[in-house]
PDB file of C-alpha atoms and ligand atoms in Angstrom:
ATOM      1  CA  MET A   1     156.638  -1.002  20.678  1.00 52.00           C
ATOM      2  CA  GLN A   2     158.094   0.973  23.566  1.00 69.00           C
ATOM      3  CA  ALA A   3     161.767   0.858  24.428  1.00 83.00           C
ATOM      4  CA  ASP A   4     162.542  -0.907  27.681  1.00 96.00           C
ATOM      5  CA  ILE A   5     162.916   1.130  30.850  1.00 98.00           C
ATOM      6  CA  LEU A   6     166.724   1.023  30.896  1.00 98.00           C
ATOM      7  CA  THR A   7     166.935   2.287  27.313  1.00 97.00           C
ATOM      8  CA  LEU A   8     164.420   5.041  28.075  1.00 97.00           C
ATOM      9  CA  ILE A   9     166.470   6.222  31.045  1.00 97.00           C
ATOM     10  CA  LYS A  10     169.619   6.167  28.942  1.00 96.00           C
ATOM     11  CA  GLU A  11     167.938   8.171  26.164  1.00 95.00           C
ATOM     12  CA  ARG A  12     166.002  10.670  28.275  1.00 95.00           C
ATOM     13  CA  GLY A  13     168.175  10.909  31.378  1.00 96.00           C
ATOM     14  CA  ILE A  14     165.129  10.769  33.633  1.00 97.00           C
ATOM     15  CA  VAL A  15     161.830   8.881  33.426  1.00 98.00           C
ATOM     16  CA  LEU A  16     158.633   9.883  35.230  1.00 98.00           C
ATOM     17  CA  GLY A  17     156.723   7.249  37.134  1.00 98.00           C
ATOM     18  CA  ASP A  18     153.340   7.617  38.788  1.00 98.00           C
ATOM     19  CA  GLY A  19     152.015   8.220  42.261  1.00 94.00           C
ATOM     20  CA  GLY A  20     150.715   6.380  45.248  1.00 95.00           C
ATOM     21  CA  TYR A  21     147.697   4.180  44.686  1.00 97.00           C
ATOM     22  CA  LEU A  22     146.594   2.701  47.996  1.00 96.00           C
ATOM     23  CA  ILE A  23     146.296   5.898  50.043  1.00 96.00           C
ATOM     24  CA  GLU A  24     144.538   7.739  47.224  1.00 98.00           C
ATOM     25  CA  LEU A  25     142.099   4.856  46.685  1.00 97.00           C
ATOM     26  CA  GLU A  26     141.543   4.634  50.441  1.00 95.00           C
ATOM     27  CA  ARG A  27     140.560   8.301  50.416  1.00 96.00           C
ATOM     28  CA  ARG A  28     138.152   7.584  47.593  1.00 97.00           C
ATOM     29  CA  GLY A  29     136.607   4.758  49.589  1.00 94.00           C
ATOM     30  CA  TYR A  30     137.894   1.725  47.699  1.00 95.00           C
ATOM     31  CA  VAL A  31     140.731   0.473  49.922  1.00 93.00           C
ATOM     32  CA  ASP A  32     140.660  -0.493  53.606  1.00 88.00           C
ATOM     33  CA  SER A  33     143.231   1.338  55.736  1.00 88.00           C
ATOM     34  CA  GLY A  34     142.922  -1.221  58.500  1.00 80.00           C
ATOM     35  CA  SER A  35     142.446   1.584  60.996  1.00 76.00           C
ATOM     36  CA  LYS A  36     139.669  -0.426  62.633  1.00 65.00           C
ATOM     37  CA  ARG A  37     142.311  -2.889  63.742  1.00 53.00           C
ATOM     38  CA  GLU A  38     139.993  -5.155  65.690  1.00 42.00           C
ATOM     39  CA  LYS A  39     138.463  -6.273  62.401  1.00 46.00           C
ATOM     40  CA  VAL A  40     141.743  -7.329  60.804  1.00 43.00           C
ATOM     41  CA  GLY A  41     141.831 -11.002  59.969  1.00 44.00           C
ATOM     42  CA  THR A  42     138.132 -11.517  60.546  1.00 44.00           C
ATOM     43  CA  GLY A  43     137.128 -11.717  56.912  1.00 45.00           C
ATOM     44  CA  ARG A  44     136.865  -9.902  53.611  1.00 51.00           C
ATOM     45  CA  GLY A  45     137.279  -6.190  53.565  1.00 48.00           C
ATOM     46  CA  SER A  46     139.225  -6.059  56.793  1.00 50.00           C
ATOM     47  CA  GLY A  47     142.695  -5.874  55.333  1.00 60.00           C
ATOM     48  CA  GLN A  48     145.306  -3.217  55.803  1.00 88.00           C
ATOM     49  CA  PHE A  49     146.045  -1.457  52.528  1.00 93.00           C
ATOM     50  CA  THR A  50     145.735  -4.694  50.542  1.00 94.00           C
ATOM     51  CA  PRO A  51     145.128  -4.451  46.752  1.00 96.00           C
ATOM     52  CA  GLU A  52     141.851  -6.369  46.254  1.00 96.00           C
ATOM     53  CA  VAL A  53     140.481  -3.211  44.618  1.00 97.00           C
ATOM     54  CA  ALA A  54     141.855  -4.775  41.400  1.00 98.00           C
ATOM     55  CA  ILE A  55     138.988  -7.278  41.480  1.00 97.00           C
ATOM     56  CA  GLU A  56     136.416  -5.495  43.663  1.00 96.00           C
ATOM     57  CA  HIS A  57     136.465  -2.052  42.033  1.00 97.00           C
ATOM     58  CA  PRO A  58     138.482  -2.282  38.810  1.00 98.00           C
ATOM     59  CA  ASP A  59     136.930   0.911  37.424  1.00 98.00           C
ATOM     60  CA  ALA A  60     138.231   2.925  40.383  1.00 98.00           C
ATOM     61  CA  LEU A  61     141.736   1.604  39.786  1.00 98.00           C
ATOM     62  CA  ARG A  62     141.506   2.221  36.034  1.00 98.00           C
ATOM     63  CA  GLN A  63     140.377   5.809  36.649  1.00 98.00           C
ATOM     64  CA  LEU A  64     143.394   6.564  38.861  1.00 98.00           C
ATOM     65  CA  HIS A  65     145.757   5.089  36.253  1.00 98.00           C
ATOM     66  CA  LEU A  66     144.176   7.340  33.623  1.00 98.00           C
ATOM     67  CA  GLU A  67     144.671  10.377  35.853  1.00 98.00           C
ATOM     68  CA  PHE A  68     148.375   9.583  36.173  1.00 98.00           C
ATOM     69  CA  MET A  69     148.635   9.112  32.400  1.00 98.00           C
ATOM     70  CA  ARG A  70     147.019  12.501  31.878  1.00 98.00           C
ATOM     71  CA  ALA A  71     149.485  14.005  34.371  1.00 98.00           C
ATOM     72  CA  GLY A  72     152.436  12.765  32.313  1.00 97.00           C
ATOM     73  CA  SER A  73     153.435   9.408  33.798  1.00 98.00           C
ATOM     74  CA  GLN A  74     155.687   7.401  31.497  1.00 98.00           C
ATOM     75  CA  VAL A  75     155.301   4.288  33.636  1.00 98.00           C
ATOM     76  CA  LEU A  76     152.224   2.873  35.357  1.00 98.00           C
ATOM     77  CA  GLN A  77     152.761   0.607  38.332  1.00 98.00           C
ATOM     78  CA  ALA A  78     150.314  -2.265  38.506  1.00 98.00           C
ATOM     79  CA  LEU A  79     148.681  -2.122  41.936  1.00 98.00           C
ATOM     80  CA  THR A  80     150.233  -5.297  43.273  1.00 98.00           C
ATOM     81  CA  PHE A  81     151.726  -3.776  46.428  1.00 98.00           C
ATOM     82  CA  PHE A  82     151.045  -6.094  49.399  1.00 97.00           C
ATOM     83  CA  GLY A  83     149.901  -8.654  46.835  1.00 98.00           C
ATOM     84  CA  THR A  84     151.657 -11.680  48.284  1.00 98.00           C
ATOM     85  CA  ARG A  85     149.438 -14.595  49.303  1.00 98.00           C
ATOM     86  CA  GLU A  86     150.063 -14.384  53.039  1.00 97.00           C
ATOM     87  CA  LYS A  87     149.301 -10.654  53.215  1.00 96.00           C
ATOM     88  CA  LEU A  88     146.155 -11.102  51.118  1.00 96.00           C
ATOM     89  CA  LYS A  89     145.105 -13.895  53.466  1.00 94.00           C
ATOM     90  CA  ARG A  90     144.886 -11.355  56.277  1.00 90.00           C
ATOM     91  CA  ALA A  91     142.168  -9.618  54.281  1.00 90.00           C
ATOM     92  CA  GLY A  92     140.446 -12.857  53.274  1.00 91.00           C
ATOM     93  CA  TYR A  93     141.696 -12.798  49.681  1.00 95.00           C
ATOM     94  CA  ASP A  94     144.425 -15.449  49.563  1.00 96.00           C
ATOM     95  CA  ALA A  95     142.417 -17.622  47.158  1.00 97.00           C
ATOM     96  CA  ASP A  96     142.322 -14.621  44.791  1.00 98.00           C
ATOM     97  CA  THR A  97     146.094 -14.037  44.769  1.00 98.00           C
ATOM     98  CA  GLU A  98     146.455 -15.030  41.098  1.00 98.00           C
ATOM     99  CA  VAL A  99     143.508 -13.040  39.824  1.00 98.00           C
ATOM    100  CA  ILE A 100     144.322  -9.919  41.854  1.00 98.00           C
ATOM    101  CA  ASN A 101     147.879  -9.819  40.450  1.00 98.00           C
ATOM    102  CA  GLN A 102     146.723 -10.641  36.903  1.00 98.00           C
ATOM    103  CA  ASN A 103     143.891  -8.087  36.932  1.00 98.00           C
ATOM    104  CA  ALA A 104     146.114  -5.361  38.308  1.00 98.00           C
ATOM    105  CA  VAL A 105     148.545  -5.837  35.414  1.00 98.00           C
ATOM    106  CA  ARG A 106     145.756  -6.055  32.835  1.00 98.00           C
ATOM    107  CA  ILE A 107     144.111  -2.848  34.102  1.00 98.00           C
ATOM    108  CA  ALA A 108     147.414  -0.953  34.083  1.00 98.00           C
ATOM    109  CA  ARG A 109     148.252  -2.229  30.605  1.00 98.00           C
ATOM    110  CA  ALA A 110     144.888  -1.138  29.211  1.00 98.00           C
ATOM    111  CA  ALA A 111     145.206   2.309  30.798  1.00 98.00           C
ATOM    112  CA  ALA A 112     148.748   2.701  29.462  1.00 98.00           C
ATOM    113  CA  ALA A 113     147.423   2.046  25.935  1.00 98.00           C
ATOM    114  CA  GLY A 114     150.910   1.628  24.528  1.00 97.00           C
ATOM    115  CA  GLU A 115     151.917   5.114  25.739  1.00 97.00           C
ATOM    116  CA  ALA A 116     153.541   4.058  29.027  1.00 98.00           C
ATOM    117  CA  LEU A 117     155.436   1.066  30.355  1.00 98.00           C
ATOM    118  CA  VAL A 118     153.856  -1.166  32.992  1.00 98.00           C
ATOM    119  CA  ALA A 119     155.797  -2.120  36.108  1.00 98.00           C
ATOM    120  CA  GLY A 120     154.911  -4.847  38.569  1.00 98.00           C
ATOM    121  CA  SER A 121     155.219  -3.747  42.182  1.00 98.00           C
ATOM    122  CA  ILE A 122     156.661  -6.117  44.747  1.00 98.00           C
ATOM    123  CA  SER A 123     156.811  -5.000  48.366  1.00 98.00           C
ATOM    124  CA  ARG A 124     157.833  -6.360  51.731  1.00 97.00           C
ATOM    125  CA  THR A 125     155.702  -9.190  53.058  1.00 96.00           C
ATOM    126  CA  GLN A 126     155.622  -7.709  56.608  1.00 94.00           C
ATOM    127  CA  LEU A 127     156.803 -11.087  57.916  1.00 95.00           C
ATOM    128  CA  PHE A 128     160.284  -9.820  58.799  1.00 95.00           C
ATOM    129  CA  GLU A 129     158.610  -7.213  61.009  1.00 92.00           C
ATOM    130  CA  ARG A 130     156.103  -9.662  62.471  1.00 91.00           C
ATOM    131  CA  GLU A 131     158.155 -12.825  62.837  1.00 93.00           C
ATOM    132  CA  GLY A 132     161.778 -11.896  62.353  1.00 94.00           C
ATOM    133  CA  ARG A 133     164.471 -13.515  60.212  1.00 95.00           C
ATOM    134  CA  GLY A 134     163.120 -16.995  60.862  1.00 96.00           C
ATOM    135  CA  ALA A 135     160.440 -16.234  58.285  1.00 96.00           C
ATOM    136  CA  ALA A 136     163.034 -15.980  55.481  1.00 98.00           C
ATOM    137  CA  THR A 137     162.231 -19.301  53.811  1.00 98.00           C
ATOM    138  CA  PHE A 138     158.498 -18.598  53.705  1.00 98.00           C
ATOM    139  CA  VAL A 139     159.196 -15.042  52.524  1.00 98.00           C
ATOM    140  CA  ARG A 140     161.250 -16.412  49.619  1.00 98.00           C
ATOM    141  CA  GLU A 141     158.372 -18.702  48.654  1.00 98.00           C
ATOM    142  CA  LEU A 142     155.841 -15.850  48.738  1.00 98.00           C
ATOM    143  CA  LEU A 143     158.013 -13.414  46.778  1.00 98.00           C
ATOM    144  CA  ALA A 144     158.950 -16.075  44.216  1.00 98.00           C
ATOM    145  CA  GLU A 145     155.257 -16.776  43.643  1.00 98.00           C
ATOM    146  CA  GLN A 146     154.393 -13.117  43.125  1.00 98.00           C
ATOM    147  CA  THR A 147     157.376 -12.591  40.829  1.00 98.00           C
ATOM    148  CA  ARG A 148     156.196 -15.503  38.706  1.00 98.00           C
ATOM    149  CA  LEU A 149     152.607 -14.190  38.584  1.00 98.00           C
ATOM    150  CA  LEU A 150     153.719 -10.718  37.509  1.00 98.00           C
ATOM    151  CA  THR A 151     156.171 -12.044  34.938  1.00 98.00           C
ATOM    152  CA  GLU A 152     153.523 -14.302  33.431  1.00 98.00           C
ATOM    153  CA  ALA A 153     151.071 -11.392  33.393  1.00 98.00           C
ATOM    154  CA  GLY A 154     153.543  -9.595  31.134  1.00 98.00           C
ATOM    155  CA  VAL A 155     154.922  -6.628  33.071  1.00 98.00           C
ATOM    156  CA  ASP A 156     157.753  -4.692  31.400  1.00 98.00           C
ATOM    157  CA  PHE A 157     159.889  -4.503  34.529  1.00 98.00           C
ATOM    158  CA  LEU A 158     159.691  -4.873  38.295  1.00 98.00           C
ATOM    159  CA  ILE A 159     159.845  -2.288  41.061  1.00 98.00           C
ATOM    160  CA  LEU A 160     160.828  -3.798  44.406  1.00 98.00           C
ATOM    161  CA  GLU A 161     159.778  -1.197  46.926  1.00 98.00           C
ATOM    162  CA  THR A 162     159.065  -0.289  50.527  1.00 98.00           C
ATOM    163  CA  PHE A 163     161.364  -2.869  52.079  1.00 98.00           C
ATOM    164  CA  PHE A 164     162.475  -1.977  55.608  1.00 97.00           C
ATOM    165  CA  HIS A 165     164.928  -4.874  55.980  1.00 98.00           C
ATOM    166  CA  LEU A 166     167.809  -5.131  53.512  1.00 98.00           C
ATOM    167  CA  GLU A 167     167.862  -8.885  54.100  1.00 98.00           C
ATOM    168  CA  GLU A 168     164.281  -9.204  52.834  1.00 98.00           C
ATOM    169  CA  MET A 169     165.063  -6.944  49.864  1.00 98.00           C
ATOM    170  CA  LEU A 170     167.975  -9.196  48.904  1.00 98.00           C
ATOM    171  CA  ILE A 171     165.638 -12.207  48.959  1.00 98.00           C
ATOM    172  CA  ALA A 172     163.220 -10.296  46.734  1.00 98.00           C
ATOM    173  CA  LEU A 173     166.042  -9.444  44.326  1.00 98.00           C
ATOM    174  CA  GLU A 174     167.129 -13.067  44.219  1.00 98.00           C
ATOM    175  CA  CYS A 175     163.571 -14.063  43.223  1.00 98.00           C
ATOM    176  CA  ALA A 176     163.208 -11.151  40.800  1.00 98.00           C
ATOM    177  CA  ARG A 177     166.452 -11.954  38.967  1.00 98.00           C
ATOM    178  CA  GLU A 178     164.801 -15.178  37.781  1.00 96.00           C
ATOM    179  CA  SER A 179     162.372 -13.082  35.731  1.00 97.00           C
ATOM    180  CA  GLY A 180     165.156 -11.693  33.533  1.00 97.00           C
ATOM    181  CA  LEU A 181     163.367  -8.296  33.650  1.00 98.00           C
ATOM    182  CA  PRO A 182     164.906  -4.912  34.464  1.00 98.00           C
ATOM    183  CA  LEU A 183     164.756  -4.288  38.218  1.00 98.00           C
ATOM    184  CA  ILE A 184     164.350  -1.133  40.271  1.00 98.00           C
ATOM    185  CA  ALA A 185     164.976  -1.627  43.994  1.00 99.00           C
ATOM    186  CA  THR A 186     164.078   1.015  46.575  1.00 98.00           C
ATOM    187  CA  MET A 187     164.342   0.746  50.338  1.00 98.00           C
ATOM    188  CA  SER A 188     162.163   2.653  52.811  1.00 98.00           C
ATOM    189  CA  PHE A 189     163.834   4.044  55.890  1.00 98.00           C
ATOM    190  CA  ARG A 190     161.898   3.594  59.125  1.00 95.00           C
ATOM    191  CA  PRO A 191     162.176   4.422  61.960  1.00 95.00           C
ATOM    192  CA  ARG A 192     165.561   6.069  61.234  1.00 97.00           C
ATOM    193  CA  LEU A 193     166.794   7.870  58.193  1.00 97.00           C
ATOM    194  CA  ASP A 194     170.422   6.789  58.543  1.00 97.00           C
ATOM    195  CA  GLN A 195     169.845   3.031  58.528  1.00 98.00           C
ATOM    196  CA  SER A 196     167.448   0.298  57.419  1.00 98.00           C
ATOM    197  CA  SER A 197     165.431  -1.575  60.049  1.00 97.00           C
ATOM    198  CA  ASP A 198     168.191  -4.202  60.077  1.00 97.00           C
ATOM    199  CA  GLY A 199     170.932  -1.656  60.590  1.00 98.00           C
ATOM    200  CA  HIS A 200     172.411  -0.964  57.144  1.00 98.00           C
ATOM    201  CA  SER A 201     173.259   2.562  56.021  1.00 98.00           C
ATOM    202  CA  PRO A 202     171.735   3.907  52.794  1.00 98.00           C
ATOM    203  CA  ALA A 203     175.181   3.523  51.160  1.00 98.00           C
ATOM    204  CA  GLU A 204     175.401  -0.146  52.189  1.00 98.00           C
ATOM    205  CA  CYS A 205     171.847  -0.766  51.002  1.00 98.00           C
ATOM    206  CA  ALA A 206     172.634   0.809  47.624  1.00 98.00           C
ATOM    207  CA  ARG A 207     175.821  -1.230  47.173  1.00 98.00           C
ATOM    208  CA  GLU A 208     174.195  -4.510  48.184  1.00 98.00           C
ATOM    209  CA  MET A 209     171.127  -3.977  45.998  1.00 98.00           C
ATOM    210  CA  ALA A 210     173.267  -3.115  42.974  1.00 98.00           C
ATOM    211  CA  ALA A 211     175.501  -6.109  43.633  1.00 98.00           C
ATOM    212  CA  ALA A 212     172.386  -8.318  43.842  1.00 98.00           C
ATOM    213  CA  GLY A 213     171.306  -7.296  40.355  1.00 98.00           C
ATOM    214  CA  ALA A 214     169.202  -4.142  40.744  1.00 98.00           C
ATOM    215  CA  HIS A 215     169.565  -1.932  37.669  1.00 98.00           C
ATOM    216  CA  LEU A 216     168.456   1.131  39.620  1.00 98.00           C
ATOM    217  CA  VAL A 217     168.578   1.601  43.383  1.00 98.00           C
ATOM    218  CA  GLY A 218     167.074   4.196  45.667  1.00 98.00           C
ATOM    219  CA  ALA A 219     164.402   5.016  48.221  1.00 98.00           C
ATOM    220  CA  ASN A 220     160.648   5.330  48.360  1.00 98.00           C
ATOM    221  CA  CYS A 221     157.858   6.210  50.799  1.00 98.00           C
ATOM    222  CA  GLU A 222     157.985   7.336  54.452  1.00 97.00           C
ATOM    223  CA  GLN A 223     159.565  10.782  53.923  1.00 98.00           C
ATOM    224  CA  GLU A 224     158.752  13.948  52.063  1.00 98.00           C
ATOM    225  CA  PRO A 225     161.081  14.766  49.132  1.00 98.00           C
ATOM    226  CA  LYS A 226     163.369  17.169  50.929  1.00 97.00           C
ATOM    227  CA  ARG A 227     164.134  14.754  53.735  1.00 98.00           C
ATOM    228  CA  MET A 228     164.686  11.869  51.320  1.00 98.00           C
ATOM    229  CA  LEU A 229     167.368  13.810  49.456  1.00 97.00           C
ATOM    230  CA  ALA A 230     169.958  13.086  52.138  1.00 96.00           C
ATOM    231  CA  VAL A 231     169.416   9.346  51.664  1.00 98.00           C
ATOM    232  CA  LEU A 232     169.646   9.615  47.891  1.00 98.00           C
ATOM    233  CA  ARG A 233     172.863  11.619  48.006  1.00 98.00           C
ATOM    234  CA  GLU A 234     174.453   9.040  50.257  1.00 98.00           C
ATOM    235  CA  MET A 235     173.432   6.315  47.806  1.00 98.00           C
ATOM    236  CA  ARG A 236     174.639   8.379  44.844  1.00 97.00           C
ATOM    237  CA  ALA A 237     178.116   8.502  46.338  1.00 98.00           C
ATOM    238  CA  ALA A 238     178.142   4.725  46.863  1.00 98.00           C
ATOM    239  CA  VAL A 239     177.086   3.286  43.482  1.00 98.00           C
ATOM    240  CA  ASP A 240     177.383   3.847  39.752  1.00 97.00           C
ATOM    241  CA  VAL A 241     173.922   2.574  38.747  1.00 97.00           C
ATOM    242  CA  PRO A 242     171.146   5.159  38.220  1.00 98.00           C
ATOM    243  CA  LEU A 243     169.031   6.163  41.211  1.00 98.00           C
ATOM    244  CA  ALA A 244     165.266   5.884  41.667  1.00 98.00           C
ATOM    245  CA  ALA A 245     163.203   7.982  44.067  1.00 98.00           C
ATOM    246  CA  GLN A 246     159.521   7.900  44.982  1.00 98.00           C
ATOM    247  CA  PRO A 247     159.027  10.042  48.081  1.00 98.00           C
ATOM    248  CA  ALA A 248     155.822  10.307  50.097  1.00 98.00           C
ATOM    249  CA  ALA A 249     153.739  13.481  50.111  1.00 98.00           C
ATOM    250  CA  PHE A 250     153.532  13.602  53.885  1.00 98.00           C
ATOM    251  CA  ARG A 251     155.707  15.701  56.160  1.00 98.00           C
ATOM    252  CA  SER A 252     157.643  13.768  58.748  1.00 98.00           C
ATOM    253  CA  THR A 253     159.623  15.258  61.636  1.00 98.00           C
ATOM    254  CA  ASP A 254     163.277  15.295  62.728  1.00 97.00           C
ATOM    255  CA  GLU A 255     162.292  13.133  65.687  1.00 97.00           C
ATOM    256  CA  THR A 256     160.139  10.736  63.619  1.00 97.00           C
ATOM    257  CA  PRO A 257     161.340  10.883  60.009  1.00 97.00           C
ATOM    258  CA  CYS A 258     158.714   8.405  58.721  1.00 96.00           C
ATOM    259  CA  PHE A 259     155.033   9.257  58.356  1.00 96.00           C
ATOM    260  CA  THR A 260     153.678   5.772  59.162  1.00 94.00           C
ATOM    261  CA  ARG A 261     155.069   6.132  62.697  1.00 93.00           C
ATOM    262  CA  LEU A 262     153.367   9.475  63.250  1.00 95.00           C
ATOM    263  CA  PRO A 263     150.057   9.530  65.172  1.00 93.00           C
ATOM    264  CA  GLN A 264     148.394  11.048  62.088  1.00 94.00           C
ATOM    265  CA  PHE A 265     148.695   7.696  60.267  1.00 92.00           C
ATOM    266  CA  PRO A 266     146.297   6.546  58.922  1.00 90.00           C
ATOM    267  CA  ASP A 267     143.271   8.673  59.796  1.00 91.00           C
ATOM    268  CA  GLU A 268     144.626  12.222  59.956  1.00 94.00           C
ATOM    269  CA  LEU A 269     147.037  12.265  57.056  1.00 95.00           C
ATOM    270  CA  GLU A 270     145.379  15.351  55.607  1.00 96.00           C
ATOM    271  CA  THR A 271     146.945  17.365  58.435  1.00 98.00           C
ATOM    272  CA  ILE A 272     150.510  16.498  57.345  1.00 98.00           C
ATOM    273  CA  GLN A 273     150.032  16.652  53.572  1.00 98.00           C
ATOM    274  CA  ALA A 274     153.003  18.124  51.708  1.00 98.00           C
ATOM    275  CA  SER A 275     152.430  20.581  48.884  1.00 98.00           C
ATOM    276  CA  ARG A 276     152.792  19.780  45.205  1.00 97.00           C
ATOM    277  CA  GLU A 277     155.338  22.582  45.039  1.00 97.00           C
ATOM    278  CA  GLU A 278     157.681  20.453  47.145  1.00 98.00           C
ATOM    279  CA  PHE A 279     157.477  17.912  44.332  1.00 98.00           C
ATOM    280  CA  SER A 280     158.248  20.370  41.570  1.00 97.00           C
ATOM    281  CA  ASP A 281     161.281  21.493  43.597  1.00 97.00           C
ATOM    282  CA  PHE A 282     162.256  17.866  44.009  1.00 98.00           C
ATOM    283  CA  GLY A 283     161.838  17.169  40.293  1.00 97.00           C
ATOM    284  CA  ARG A 284     164.179  20.019  39.457  1.00 97.00           C
ATOM    285  CA  ILE A 285     166.826  18.850  41.946  1.00 97.00           C
ATOM    286  CA  ALA A 286     166.490  15.183  40.982  1.00 96.00           C
ATOM    287  CA  LYS A 287     166.978  16.020  37.325  1.00 94.00           C
ATOM    288  CA  ALA A 288     169.980  18.236  38.071  1.00 94.00           C
ATOM    289  CA  GLU A 289     171.533  15.505  40.215  1.00 95.00           C
ATOM    290  CA  GLY A 290     171.036  12.783  37.635  1.00 91.00           C
ATOM    291  CA  VAL A 291     168.331  10.677  39.275  1.00 97.00           C
ATOM    292  CA  GLY A 292     167.100   8.252  36.595  1.00 98.00           C
ATOM    293  CA  TYR A 293     163.589   7.481  37.791  1.00 98.00           C
ATOM    294  CA  VAL A 294     161.254   9.736  39.753  1.00 98.00           C
ATOM    295  CA  GLY A 295     157.692   9.269  40.906  1.00 98.00           C
ATOM    296  CA  GLY A 296     155.626   9.627  44.043  1.00 98.00           C
ATOM    297  CA  CYS A 297     154.499   7.276  46.778  1.00 98.00           C
ATOM    298  CA  CYS A 298     151.863   7.583  49.491  1.00 97.00           C
ATOM    299  CA  GLY A 299     149.918  10.816  49.406  1.00 98.00           C
ATOM    300  CA  CYS A 300     150.725  11.624  45.771  1.00 98.00           C
ATOM    301  CA  ASN A 301     147.790  11.984  43.475  1.00 98.00           C
ATOM    302  CA  ALA A 302     147.895  13.237  39.887  1.00 98.00           C
ATOM    303  CA  ALA A 303     148.488  16.851  40.954  1.00 98.00           C
ATOM    304  CA  TYR A 304     151.873  15.840  42.404  1.00 98.00           C
ATOM    305  CA  ILE A 305     152.846  13.916  39.294  1.00 98.00           C
ATOM    306  CA  ARG A 306     151.871  16.917  37.179  1.00 98.00           C
ATOM    307  CA  ALA A 307     154.162  19.036  39.373  1.00 97.00           C
ATOM    308  CA  LEU A 308     157.017  16.580  38.828  1.00 97.00           C
ATOM    309  CA  ALA A 309     156.259  16.423  35.105  1.00 97.00           C
ATOM    310  CA  SER A 310     156.533  20.198  34.823  1.00 95.00           C
ATOM    311  CA  MET A 311     160.188  19.899  35.837  1.00 94.00           C
ATOM    312  CA  ILE A 312     161.349  16.734  34.170  1.00 90.00           C
ATOM    313  CA  VAL A 313     159.375  15.975  31.013  1.00 80.00           C
ATOM    314  CA  GLY A 314     159.598  17.457  27.597  1.00 64.00           C
ATOM    315  CA  ASP A 315     162.826  19.335  27.214  1.00 52.00           C
TER     316      ASP A 315
HETATM  317 ZN1  LIG B   1     154.257   4.827  50.188  1.00 59.13          ZN
END
């Protein structure tokens, strides 16, 4: 029986997560990037980075989990990102919401084989971006449903990630608290680095997330490690809870500090790929600065996790 995530962090100081699933599986041909936008919403297989791979190509998902295990991951995230019913509906998979979430957890659990914890991933619904704050009630319903599915599927803890609006994150935390599980909450900063999409500084985000019950707070996705450090340091100064960080492996720019707003997204990402060395540097700094949970997000395959592992595991 593994210790829970909070105990592990307390004992080891820092715990190594895994990498990004959807972009890597898109490169391997198992996930739809939605770059052929005219097809979106017209039927199966026309989603935008939705996680139906958990039922359509379970072996491909299992293989990537095993690669992260081999690289040193101490946590596997079930691929349930964008797994809320409304988002899946856009890809024609809303009727499979239960089975996609359940399969994703089952596949991660089998790959972990008792050697790693399994986290459920809960992300933004995209409705705040599409419809604004008026969608809040529906958003709560969708996030509550996914929280229940992941809890029933037996995840060890939840990672709430890639939220652009603090208001939506706080709804997600409210739903997630019901599970009674440990909670990691990480915002993504787009289009600016100094505030969330709804205008809250990284320090405010950190304080509000911690006050809403997150056991760890931090940032994920959109920026390469070096650029994300500024956000993390601002959060560090604002809260006492441990930090979590899962940067992207794509280089953003001073003008556009978020890779999904660069013209290279999604079909030319290879041209802005960051090196694994940037992740070993980040691992060293994160450990020195007391970050409790480190992994990778979009663009990170097992090589990046191995680079992180070289700095943070085993001493
Ligand atoms: Zn990402």
